[in-house]
C-alpha cells in the first residue's frame, strides 16, 4: 500500500512523516528517558541492597540482658518486593524505548510505533505509581507505627534501613514525575502524527 | 457512529463514577468495635492513612468523572480530558496499591516486624474493607479502559 501522505514524500518506504519532529519538547525526549532510566535503576538497586542487621536487647532475665540479632531485609515486606519489581520493569521499559528512539525508524509501519510507545508509557506510569505509593505507605507505617492496631514503629531501631528506603522512594517519585512528562510528550507526538496525516488528505 | 461512540463513552464514565464513589462509601462505612481481654478495640478506616488516601482518591476520581459527564461533545477541552485521564488513573492506581499493601499487613501480619494481624479480632471490618478494595480495583480497571477509549476518540491515532 503506497503511503498517501503528501507533505514529505519519502523515497520508497512505509515511513510516516511526523510534523514538527524536531520541536523542542520532542528533541528533549531521549534526555528525559535517560534521566528516568537512571532514576528507576537507582531506586531498584538501592532498595534491593537494603539490609540492616542489629543486635537488640529483647528481654532481661534477672540481670542478664537477652540479646537477639535481627535483620531487616526488603524481602520481608511484599510492598518493597513489588517496589523493586516495578522499578525493574520501568527501567527495562526505559532502556527499550531509548534503543527504539535511535533505531526505530527502520521498523515504522503507519504510525503504530508511536501508539505502542504511548500505551506502554502509560502502563509503566501506572505500574511505577503503584509500586512507589505502596512502598511509601509501608514506610510511613514503619516510621510511625499504628497505635490502634498495636503495631510498633521500627525506624527508630533500624535507622539505616529506613534512610536507604527514603532515598529509593525519592528516586522513584522523581522517575514517576519524569515518566509522566514523557507520557505527555508521547501523546503529543501521536497528535502531531494525526494532524500531519489529516491535513495531507485535504484538497 | 459518533453518537454510538458518545453513548459508549458516557456509559463508561457512569460506570467509573459508580465504581469509585461506591468504593469510597463502602470504605467510609467500615467500622467495628471488639472487646479483647477487657480492652475495647475499635477499628475504623480513619486509623490508617492509606485507607484515608484511598477514600480521598476515589472521591476525587468520582467527582472528576461526574464533571466530565457534562462536557459537550465538540468542545476543545477533550484533549485536556485525555491528559487528566492519565493523571487520575495514576492517582487511583497508587491509592489501590497503597491500600492493598496495608490491608495485606492487617490480614497476614508481618512476623519480622512483630506486627500481628488484626483480622482475627475484627473479621467484619476486614470483610468490609476487602469489599471496598475489590470495588476500587474494578474502578481502576474501568478508568484504564476509559483512558484507552478517550485516546482513541479524541486523537484517533490508528490511521486509515
mmCIF file of C-alpha atoms in Angstrom:
data_model
loop_
_atom_site.group_PDB
_atom_site.id
_atom_site.type_symbol
_atom_site.label_atom_id
_atom_site.label_comp_id
_atom_site.label_asym_id
_atom_site.label_seq_id
_atom_site.Cartn_x
_atom_site.Cartn_y
_atom_site.Cartn_z
ATOM 1 C CA UNK A 1 0.000 0.000 0.000
ATOM 2 C CA UNK A 2 1.578 3.255 -1.078
ATOM 3 C CA UNK A 3 1.927 5.897 1.575
ATOM 4 C CA UNK A 4 -0.604 8.563 0.838
ATOM 5 C CA UNK A 5 0.953 11.336 2.860
ATOM 6 C CA UNK A 6 1.954 14.171 0.598
ATOM 7 C CA UNK A 7 3.858 16.587 2.708
ATOM 8 C CA UNK A 8 7.258 14.983 2.649
ATOM 9 C CA UNK A 9 7.351 12.147 0.166
ATOM 10 C CA UNK A 10 9.994 9.759 1.339
ATOM 11 C CA UNK A 11 11.895 7.613 -1.086
ATOM 12 C CA UNK A 12 10.236 4.207 -1.359
ATOM 13 C CA UNK A 13 9.305 3.295 2.198
ATOM 14 C CA UNK A 14 6.415 2.974 4.601
ATOM 15 C CA UNK A 15 7.660 5.846 6.700
ATOM 16 C CA UNK A 16 5.072 8.246 8.014
ATOM 17 C CA UNK A 17 6.462 11.771 8.237
ATOM 18 C CA UNK A 18 5.725 13.471 11.523
ATOM 19 C CA UNK A 19 5.054 17.154 11.649
ATOM 20 C CA UNK A 20 7.432 19.022 13.898
ATOM 21 C CA UNK A 21 9.691 16.091 14.752
ATOM 22 C CA UNK A 22 12.339 18.456 15.874
ATOM 23 C CA UNK A 23 10.264 20.573 18.225
ATOM 24 C CA UNK A 24 11.954 21.389 21.489
ATOM 25 C CA UNK A 25 9.783 19.039 23.542
ATOM 26 C CA UNK A 26 10.316 16.112 21.232
ATOM 27 C CA UNK A 27 14.055 16.696 20.985
ATOM 28 C CA UNK A 28 14.168 16.642 24.771
ATOM 29 C CA UNK A 29 12.619 13.167 24.887
ATOM 30 C CA UNK A 30 15.786 10.993 24.767
ATOM 31 C CA UNK A 31 17.371 13.054 27.542
ATOM 32 C CA UNK A 32 14.264 12.670 29.716
ATOM 33 C CA UNK A 33 14.210 8.947 29.069
ATOM 34 C CA UNK A 34 17.849 8.660 30.050
ATOM 35 C CA UNK A 35 17.180 10.515 33.301
ATOM 36 C CA UNK A 36 14.133 8.366 34.040
ATOM 37 C CA UNK A 37 16.195 5.241 33.311
ATOM 38 C CA UNK A 38 18.849 6.295 35.804
ATOM 39 C CA UNK A 39 16.228 7.173 38.398
ATOM 40 C CA UNK A 40 14.418 3.837 38.179
ATOM 41 C CA UNK A 41 17.646 1.836 38.122
ATOM 42 C CA UNK A 42 18.982 3.617 41.177
ATOM 43 C CA UNK A 43 15.678 3.207 43.043
ATOM 44 C CA UNK A 44 15.676 -0.508 42.281
ATOM 45 C CA UNK A 45 19.309 -1.048 43.258
ATOM 46 C CA UNK A 46 19.148 0.967 46.469
ATOM 47 C CA UNK A 47 16.063 -0.882 47.665
ATOM 48 C CA UNK A 48 17.354 -4.269 46.552
ATOM 49 C CA UNK A 49 20.542 -3.840 48.572
ATOM 50 C CA UNK A 50 18.648 -2.582 51.593
ATOM 51 C CA UNK A 51 19.631 -4.661 54.583
ATOM 52 C CA UNK A 52 20.478 -3.922 58.151
ATOM 53 C CA UNK A 53 21.462 -6.229 60.941
ATOM 54 C CA UNK A 54 21.219 -5.117 64.518
ATOM 55 C CA UNK A 55 21.610 -6.755 67.883
ATOM 56 C CA UNK A 56 18.842 -5.751 70.197
ATOM 57 C CA UNK A 57 18.041 -6.439 73.766
ATOM 58 C CA UNK A 58 14.684 -8.154 73.742
ATOM 59 C CA UNK A 59 14.259 -9.124 77.377
ATOM 60 C CA UNK A 60 16.030 -9.052 80.665
ATOM 61 C CA UNK A 61 16.127 -12.243 82.691
ATOM 62 C CA UNK A 62 17.312 -11.491 86.140
ATOM 63 C CA UNK A 63 20.226 -9.188 85.500
ATOM 64 C CA UNK A 64 21.447 -10.596 82.188
ATOM 65 C CA UNK A 65 20.005 -8.969 79.086
ATOM 66 C CA UNK A 66 18.898 -11.375 76.387
ATOM 67 C CA UNK A 67 20.192 -10.200 73.055
ATOM 68 C CA UNK A 68 18.821 -11.187 69.687
ATOM 69 C CA UNK A 69 20.242 -10.420 66.297
ATOM 70 C CA UNK A 70 17.543 -9.173 63.997
ATOM 71 C CA UNK A 71 17.903 -8.432 60.315
ATOM 72 C CA UNK A 72 15.724 -6.091 58.354
ATOM 73 C CA UNK A 73 15.570 -7.057 54.695
ATOM 74 C CA UNK A 74 13.459 -5.687 51.913
ATOM 75 C CA UNK A 75 12.104 -9.164 51.132
ATOM 76 C CA UNK A 76 10.230 -9.238 54.422
ATOM 77 C CA UNK A 77 7.630 -6.818 53.103
ATOM 78 C CA UNK A 78 5.692 -7.618 49.919
ATOM 79 C CA UNK A 79 5.265 -3.881 49.272
ATOM 80 C CA UNK A 80 9.034 -3.419 48.953
ATOM 81 C CA UNK A 81 9.321 -6.504 46.765
ATOM 82 C CA UNK A 82 6.672 -5.025 44.477
ATOM 83 C CA UNK A 83 8.593 -1.727 44.540
ATOM 84 C CA UNK A 84 11.785 -3.416 43.342
ATOM 85 C CA UNK A 85 9.944 -5.377 40.654
ATOM 86 C CA UNK A 86 8.015 -2.312 39.435
ATOM 87 C CA UNK A 87 11.152 -0.193 39.170
ATOM 88 C CA UNK A 88 12.952 -3.040 37.421
ATOM 89 C CA UNK A 89 10.204 -3.253 34.817
ATOM 90 C CA UNK A 90 10.203 0.513 34.387
ATOM 91 C CA UNK A 91 13.969 0.634 33.851
ATOM 92 C CA UNK A 92 13.707 -2.182 31.295
ATOM 93 C CA UNK A 93 10.956 -0.246 29.532
ATOM 94 C CA UNK A 94 13.051 2.942 29.522
ATOM 95 C CA UNK A 95 16.052 1.077 28.147
ATOM 96 C CA UNK A 96 13.938 -0.435 25.373
ATOM 97 C CA UNK A 97 12.438 2.922 24.494
ATOM 98 C CA UNK A 98 15.880 4.546 24.422
ATOM 99 C CA UNK A 99 17.062 1.930 21.958
ATOM 100 C CA UNK A 100 13.898 2.330 19.888
ATOM 101 C CA UNK A 101 14.439 6.077 19.809
ATOM 102 C CA UNK A 102 17.639 5.664 17.866
ATOM 103 C CA UNK A 103 16.935 2.607 15.753
ATOM 104 C CA UNK A 104 13.160 2.610 15.469
ATOM 105 C CA UNK A 105 12.772 4.441 12.201
ATOM 106 C CA UNK A 106 13.558 1.218 10.392
ATOM 107 C CA UNK A 107 10.557 -0.561 11.915
ATOM 108 C CA UNK A 108 7.899 2.032 11.383
ATOM 109 C CA UNK A 109 4.549 0.934 9.969
ATOM 110 C CA UNK A 110 1.846 3.564 9.649
ATOM 111 C CA UNK A 111 2.493 5.127 12.999
ATOM 112 C CA UNK A 112 1.824 2.042 15.103
ATOM 113 C CA UNK A 113 5.180 2.627 16.741
ATOM 114 C CA UNK A 114 4.014 5.915 18.243
ATOM 115 C CA UNK A 115 0.805 4.354 19.505
ATOM 116 C CA UNK A 116 2.657 1.453 21.113
ATOM 117 C CA UNK A 117 5.124 3.829 22.740
ATOM 118 C CA UNK A 118 2.331 5.947 24.184
ATOM 119 C CA UNK A 119 0.404 2.938 25.509
ATOM 120 C CA UNK A 120 3.479 1.287 27.004
ATOM 121 C CA UNK A 121 4.470 4.582 28.606
ATOM 122 C CA UNK A 122 1.084 4.854 30.261
ATOM 123 C CA UNK A 123 1.268 1.300 31.544
ATOM 124 C CA UNK A 124 4.708 1.957 33.006
ATOM 125 C CA UNK A 125 3.424 5.091 34.711
ATOM 126 C CA UNK A 126 0.649 3.059 36.319
ATOM 127 C CA UNK A 127 2.992 0.305 37.488
ATOM 128 C CA UNK A 128 5.599 2.678 38.915
ATOM 129 C CA UNK A 129 2.978 4.774 40.686
ATOM 130 C CA UNK A 130 1.551 1.624 42.267
ATOM 131 C CA UNK A 131 4.941 0.430 43.468
ATOM 132 C CA UNK A 132 6.054 3.811 44.757
ATOM 133 C CA UNK A 133 2.895 4.536 46.697
ATOM 134 C CA UNK A 134 2.713 1.060 48.257
ATOM 135 C CA UNK A 135 6.317 1.426 49.451
ATOM 136 C CA UNK A 136 5.591 4.955 50.653
ATOM 137 C CA UNK A 137 2.696 3.943 52.869
ATOM 138 C CA UNK A 138 4.533 0.884 54.153
ATOM 139 C CA UNK A 139 7.480 3.128 55.018
ATOM 140 C CA UNK A 140 5.127 5.551 56.776
ATOM 141 C CA UNK A 141 3.764 2.657 58.799
ATOM 142 C CA UNK A 142 7.306 1.589 59.699
ATOM 143 C CA UNK A 143 8.222 5.119 60.724
ATOM 144 C CA UNK A 144 5.150 5.998 62.759
ATOM 145 C CA UNK A 145 3.687 2.647 63.717
ATOM 146 C CA UNK A 146 -0.047 2.347 64.231
ATOM 147 C CA UNK A 147 -1.223 2.660 67.789
ATOM 148 C CA UNK A 148 -4.744 1.438 67.040
ATOM 149 C CA UNK A 149 -3.506 -1.852 65.671
ATOM 150 C CA UNK A 150 -0.695 -2.112 68.220
ATOM 151 C CA UNK A 151 1.988 -2.101 65.553
ATOM 152 C CA UNK A 152 5.284 -0.687 66.783
ATOM 153 C CA UNK A 153 7.461 1.563 64.722
ATOM 154 C CA UNK A 154 10.695 0.025 63.566
ATOM 155 C CA UNK A 155 12.538 3.037 62.158
ATOM 156 C CA UNK A 156 13.954 4.066 65.499
ATOM 157 C CA UNK A 157 15.878 0.817 65.702
ATOM 158 C CA UNK A 158 16.738 0.231 62.061
ATOM 159 C CA UNK A 159 17.640 3.745 61.005
ATOM 160 C CA UNK A 160 19.942 2.934 58.061
ATOM 161 C CA UNK A 161 17.295 0.650 56.594
ATOM 162 C CA UNK A 162 14.775 3.475 56.753
ATOM 163 C CA UNK A 163 17.183 6.048 55.317
ATOM 164 C CA UNK A 164 18.019 3.863 52.333
ATOM 165 C CA UNK A 165 14.326 3.237 51.809
ATOM 166 C CA UNK A 166 13.759 7.009 51.857
ATOM 167 C CA UNK A 167 16.381 7.549 49.194
ATOM 168 C CA UNK A 168 14.974 4.822 46.963
ATOM 169 C CA UNK A 169 11.482 6.290 47.332
ATOM 170 C CA UNK A 170 12.635 9.774 46.388
ATOM 171 C CA UNK A 171 14.374 8.413 43.284
ATOM 172 C CA UNK A 172 11.243 6.506 42.351
ATOM 173 C CA UNK A 173 8.998 9.553 42.712
ATOM 174 C CA UNK A 174 11.394 11.566 40.561
ATOM 175 C CA UNK A 175 11.203 8.783 37.981
ATOM 176 C CA UNK A 176 7.406 8.920 38.202
ATOM 177 C CA UNK A 177 7.399 12.660 37.502
ATOM 178 C CA UNK A 178 9.742 12.226 34.554
ATOM 179 C CA UNK A 179 7.684 9.336 33.212
ATOM 180 C CA UNK A 180 4.506 11.439 33.383
ATOM 181 C CA UNK A 181 6.211 14.174 31.360
ATOM 182 C CA UNK A 182 7.464 11.562 28.895
ATOM 183 C CA UNK A 183 3.949 10.129 28.546
ATOM 184 C CA UNK A 184 2.563 13.586 27.810
ATOM 185 C CA UNK A 185 5.199 14.153 25.146
ATOM 186 C CA UNK A 186 4.447 10.744 23.587
ATOM 187 C CA UNK A 187 0.764 11.608 23.398
ATOM 188 C CA UNK A 188 1.649 14.966 21.821
ATOM 189 C CA UNK A 189 3.737 13.110 19.229
ATOM 190 C CA UNK A 190 0.715 10.927 18.482
ATOM 191 C CA UNK A 191 -1.400 14.007 17.997
ATOM 192 C CA UNK A 192 1.125 15.630 15.668
ATOM 193 C CA UNK A 193 1.093 12.461 13.633
ATOM 194 C CA UNK A 194 -2.686 12.588 13.458
ATOM 195 C CA UNK A 195 -2.629 16.196 12.300
ATOM 196 C CA UNK A 196 0.001 15.616 9.661
ATOM 197 C CA UNK A 197 -1.979 12.727 8.214
ATOM 198 C CA UNK A 198 -5.282 14.555 8.354
ATOM 199 C CA UNK A 199 -4.085 17.761 6.786
ATOM 200 C CA UNK A 200 -2.427 15.993 3.941
ATOM 201 C CA UNK A 201 -5.685 14.476 2.714
ATOM 202 C CA UNK A 202 -7.441 17.817 2.490
ATOM 203 C CA UNK A 203 -7.546 19.300 -1.040
ATOM 204 C CA UNK B 1 -21.182 6.351 14.537
ATOM 205 C CA UNK B 2 -20.276 9.416 16.506
ATOM 206 C CA UNK B 3 -23.459 9.059 18.524
ATOM 207 C CA UNK B 4 -22.657 5.433 19.354
ATOM 208 C CA UNK B 5 -19.170 6.461 20.438
ATOM 209 C CA UNK B 6 -20.588 9.192 22.612
ATOM 210 C CA UNK B 7 -23.102 6.876 24.240
ATOM 211 C CA UNK B 8 -20.444 4.260 24.919
ATOM 212 C CA UNK B 9 -18.141 6.869 26.411
ATOM 213 C CA UNK B 10 -20.939 8.217 28.620
ATOM 214 C CA UNK B 11 -21.756 4.709 29.771
ATOM 215 C CA UNK B 12 -18.143 4.022 30.675
ATOM 216 C CA UNK B 13 -17.925 7.270 32.621
ATOM 217 C CA UNK B 14 -21.119 6.456 34.504
ATOM 218 C CA UNK B 15 -19.665 3.065 35.435
ATOM 219 C CA UNK B 16 -16.420 4.697 36.551
ATOM 220 C CA UNK B 17 -18.338 7.215 38.649
ATOM 221 C CA UNK B 18 -20.389 4.444 40.240
ATOM 222 C CA UNK B 19 -17.395 2.246 40.991
ATOM 223 C CA UNK B 20 -15.210 4.925 42.542
ATOM 224 C CA UNK B 21 -17.959 6.518 44.613
ATOM 225 C CA UNK B 22 -19.216 3.193 45.920
ATOM 226 C CA UNK B 23 -15.678 2.144 46.846
ATOM 227 C CA UNK B 24 -15.301 5.362 48.838
ATOM 228 C CA UNK B 25 -18.692 4.942 50.535
ATOM 229 C CA UNK B 26 -18.114 1.288 51.448
ATOM 230 C CA UNK B 27 -14.710 2.152 52.932
ATOM 231 C CA UNK B 28 -16.117 5.039 54.953
ATOM 232 C CA UNK B 29 -18.867 2.910 56.465
ATOM 233 C CA UNK B 30 -16.497 0.202 57.683
ATOM 234 C CA UNK B 31 -16.497 0.268 61.424
ATOM 235 C CA UNK B 32 -16.302 -2.381 64.112
ATOM 236 C CA UNK B 33 -15.879 -2.493 67.837
ATOM 237 C CA UNK B 34 -14.385 -5.537 69.518
ATOM 238 C CA UNK B 35 -13.583 -6.453 73.052
ATOM 239 C CA UNK B 36 -10.246 -8.092 73.571
ATOM 240 C CA UNK B 37 -9.417 -9.077 77.153
ATOM 241 C CA UNK B 38 -11.465 -6.171 78.566
ATOM 242 C CA UNK B 39 -9.719 -3.770 76.214
ATOM 243 C CA UNK B 40 -12.085 -2.126 73.803
ATOM 244 C CA UNK B 41 -10.713 -2.204 70.335
ATOM 245 C CA UNK B 42 -12.270 -0.066 67.657
ATOM 246 C CA UNK B 43 -11.411 -0.477 64.010
ATOM 247 C CA UNK B 44 -12.217 2.407 61.696
ATOM 248 C CA UNK B 45 -10.933 3.350 58.295
ATOM 249 C CA UNK B 46 -9.510 6.609 59.634
ATOM 250 C CA UNK B 47 -6.989 4.778 61.805
ATOM 251 C CA UNK B 48 -4.902 4.067 58.730
ATOM 252 C CA UNK B 49 -3.575 6.857 56.485
ATOM 253 C CA UNK B 50 -3.543 4.500 53.497
ATOM 254 C CA UNK B 51 -7.289 3.952 53.754
ATOM 255 C CA UNK B 52 -7.880 7.687 54.146
ATOM 256 C CA UNK B 53 -5.845 8.244 50.969
ATOM 257 C CA UNK B 54 -7.928 5.554 49.254
ATOM 258 C CA UNK B 55 -11.169 7.322 50.178
ATOM 259 C CA UNK B 56 -9.874 10.738 49.114
ATOM 260 C CA UNK B 57 -8.509 9.457 45.796
ATOM 261 C CA UNK B 58 -11.744 7.664 44.947
ATOM 262 C CA UNK B 59 -13.837 10.709 45.832
ATOM 263 C CA UNK B 60 -11.645 12.888 43.608
ATOM 264 C CA UNK B 61 -11.892 10.340 40.772
ATOM 265 C CA UNK B 62 -15.664 10.198 41.169
ATOM 266 C CA UNK B 63 -16.063 13.981 41.131
ATOM 267 C CA UNK B 64 -13.844 14.182 38.025
ATOM 268 C CA UNK B 65 -15.971 11.586 36.216
ATOM 269 C CA UNK B 66 -19.101 13.433 37.232
ATOM 270 C CA UNK B 67 -17.764 16.705 35.811
ATOM 271 C CA UNK B 68 -16.659 15.132 32.539
ATOM 272 C CA UNK B 69 -20.153 13.671 32.090
ATOM 273 C CA UNK B 70 -21.394 17.193 31.420
ATOM 274 C CA UNK B 71 -18.784 18.134 28.834
ATOM 275 C CA UNK B 72 -20.334 18.975 25.436
ATOM 276 C CA UNK B 73 -19.134 16.635 22.679
ATOM 277 C CA UNK B 74 -17.481 19.144 20.369
ATOM 278 C CA UNK B 75 -15.620 21.168 22.946
ATOM 279 C CA UNK B 76 -11.878 21.820 22.746
ATOM 280 C CA UNK B 77 -11.459 20.501 26.276
ATOM 281 C CA UNK B 78 -11.402 16.830 25.209
ATOM 282 C CA UNK B 79 -7.621 16.905 24.803
ATOM 283 C CA UNK B 80 -7.374 18.131 28.368
ATOM 284 C CA UNK B 81 -9.640 15.241 29.322
ATOM 285 C CA UNK B 82 -7.107 12.788 27.881
ATOM 286 C CA UNK B 83 -4.294 14.331 29.935
ATOM 287 C CA UNK B 84 -6.416 14.436 33.089
ATOM 288 C CA UNK B 85 -7.458 10.822 32.500
ATOM 289 C CA UNK B 86 -3.812 9.778 32.656
ATOM 290 C CA UNK B 87 -3.304 11.695 35.888
ATOM 291 C CA UNK B 88 -6.419 10.383 37.594
ATOM 292 C CA UNK B 89 -5.774 6.800 36.527
ATOM 293 C CA UNK B 90 -2.321 7.107 38.062
ATOM 294 C CA UNK B 91 -3.822 8.536 41.269
ATOM 295 C CA UNK B 92 -6.333 5.710 41.547
ATOM 296 C CA UNK B 93 -3.696 3.060 40.818
ATOM 297 C CA UNK B 94 -1.471 4.403 43.539
ATOM 298 C CA UNK B 95 -4.319 4.586 46.046
ATOM 299 C CA UNK B 96 -5.459 0.998 45.474
ATOM 300 C CA UNK B 97 -1.871 -0.197 45.644
ATOM 301 C CA UNK B 98 -1.188 1.555 48.945
ATOM 302 C CA UNK B 99 -4.465 0.367 50.487
ATOM 303 C CA UNK B 100 -3.757 -3.209 49.386
ATOM 304 C CA UNK B 101 -0.264 -3.092 50.895
ATOM 305 C CA UNK B 102 -1.572 -2.014 54.289
ATOM 306 C CA UNK B 103 -4.549 -4.384 54.137
ATOM 307 C CA UNK B 104 -2.129 -7.252 53.482
ATOM 308 C CA UNK B 105 -0.240 -6.390 56.661
ATOM 309 C CA UNK B 106 -3.541 -6.250 58.510
ATOM 310 C CA UNK B 107 -4.587 -9.642 57.254
ATOM 311 C CA UNK B 108 -1.368 -11.618 57.419
ATOM 312 C CA UNK B 109 0.712 -9.564 59.795
ATOM 313 C CA UNK B 110 4.460 -9.224 59.456
ATOM 314 C CA UNK B 111 6.333 -11.583 61.735
ATOM 315 C CA UNK B 112 9.733 -9.987 61.192
ATOM 316 C CA UNK B 113 8.497 -6.599 62.305
ATOM 317 C CA UNK B 114 6.461 -8.002 65.177
ATOM 318 C CA UNK B 115 3.154 -6.841 63.723
ATOM 319 C CA UNK B 116 0.225 -9.113 64.497
ATOM 320 C CA UNK B 117 -2.658 -9.472 62.071
ATOM 321 C CA UNK B 118 -5.822 -7.771 63.237
ATOM 322 C CA UNK B 119 -8.293 -9.627 61.049
ATOM 323 C CA UNK B 120 -8.796 -12.254 63.697
ATOM 324 C CA UNK B 121 -10.244 -9.733 66.132
ATOM 325 C CA UNK B 122 -12.369 -7.681 63.746
ATOM 326 C CA UNK B 123 -13.482 -10.041 60.953
ATOM 327 C CA UNK B 124 -16.463 -7.936 59.877
ATOM 328 C CA UNK B 125 -14.267 -4.878 59.415
ATOM 329 C CA UNK B 126 -11.829 -6.957 57.397
ATOM 330 C CA UNK B 127 -14.546 -8.210 55.074
ATOM 331 C CA UNK B 128 -15.976 -4.726 54.678
ATOM 332 C CA UNK B 129 -12.577 -3.317 53.742
ATOM 333 C CA UNK B 130 -11.971 -6.208 51.318
ATOM 334 C CA UNK B 131 -15.209 -5.400 49.519
ATOM 335 C CA UNK B 132 -14.230 -1.730 49.294
ATOM 336 C CA UNK B 133 -10.826 -2.665 47.866
ATOM 337 C CA UNK B 134 -12.379 -5.033 45.316
ATOM 338 C CA UNK B 135 -14.785 -2.334 44.104
ATOM 339 C CA UNK B 136 -11.897 0.138 43.994
ATOM 340 C CA UNK B 137 -9.924 -2.276 41.853
ATOM 341 C CA UNK B 138 -12.841 -2.584 39.447
ATOM 342 C CA UNK B 139 -12.900 1.224 39.327
ATOM 343 C CA UNK B 140 -9.208 1.263 38.380
ATOM 344 C CA UNK B 141 -9.819 -1.204 35.548
ATOM 345 C CA UNK B 142 -12.714 0.889 34.248
ATOM 346 C CA UNK B 143 -10.557 4.009 34.400
ATOM 347 C CA UNK B 144 -7.876 2.282 32.336
ATOM 348 C CA UNK B 145 -10.463 1.313 29.721
ATOM 349 C CA UNK B 146 -11.737 4.897 29.744
ATOM 350 C CA UNK B 147 -8.227 6.206 29.189
ATOM 351 C CA UNK B 148 -7.635 3.981 26.179
ATOM 352 C CA UNK B 149 -11.047 4.846 24.807
ATOM 353 C CA UNK B 150 -10.601 8.609 25.204
ATOM 354 C CA UNK B 151 -7.248 8.450 23.450
ATOM 355 C CA UNK B 152 -8.943 6.535 20.647
ATOM 356 C CA UNK B 153 -11.785 9.017 20.241
ATOM 357 C CA UNK B 154 -10.009 12.282 20.892
ATOM 358 C CA UNK B 155 -6.857 11.602 18.948
ATOM 359 C CA UNK B 156 -7.832 8.776 16.599
ATOM 360 C CA UNK B 157 -4.275 7.582 16.299
ATOM 361 C CA UNK B 158 -4.699 4.355 14.383
ATOM 362 C CA UNK B 159 -5.000 5.884 10.989
ATOM 363 C CA UNK B 160 -6.596 4.788 7.776
#
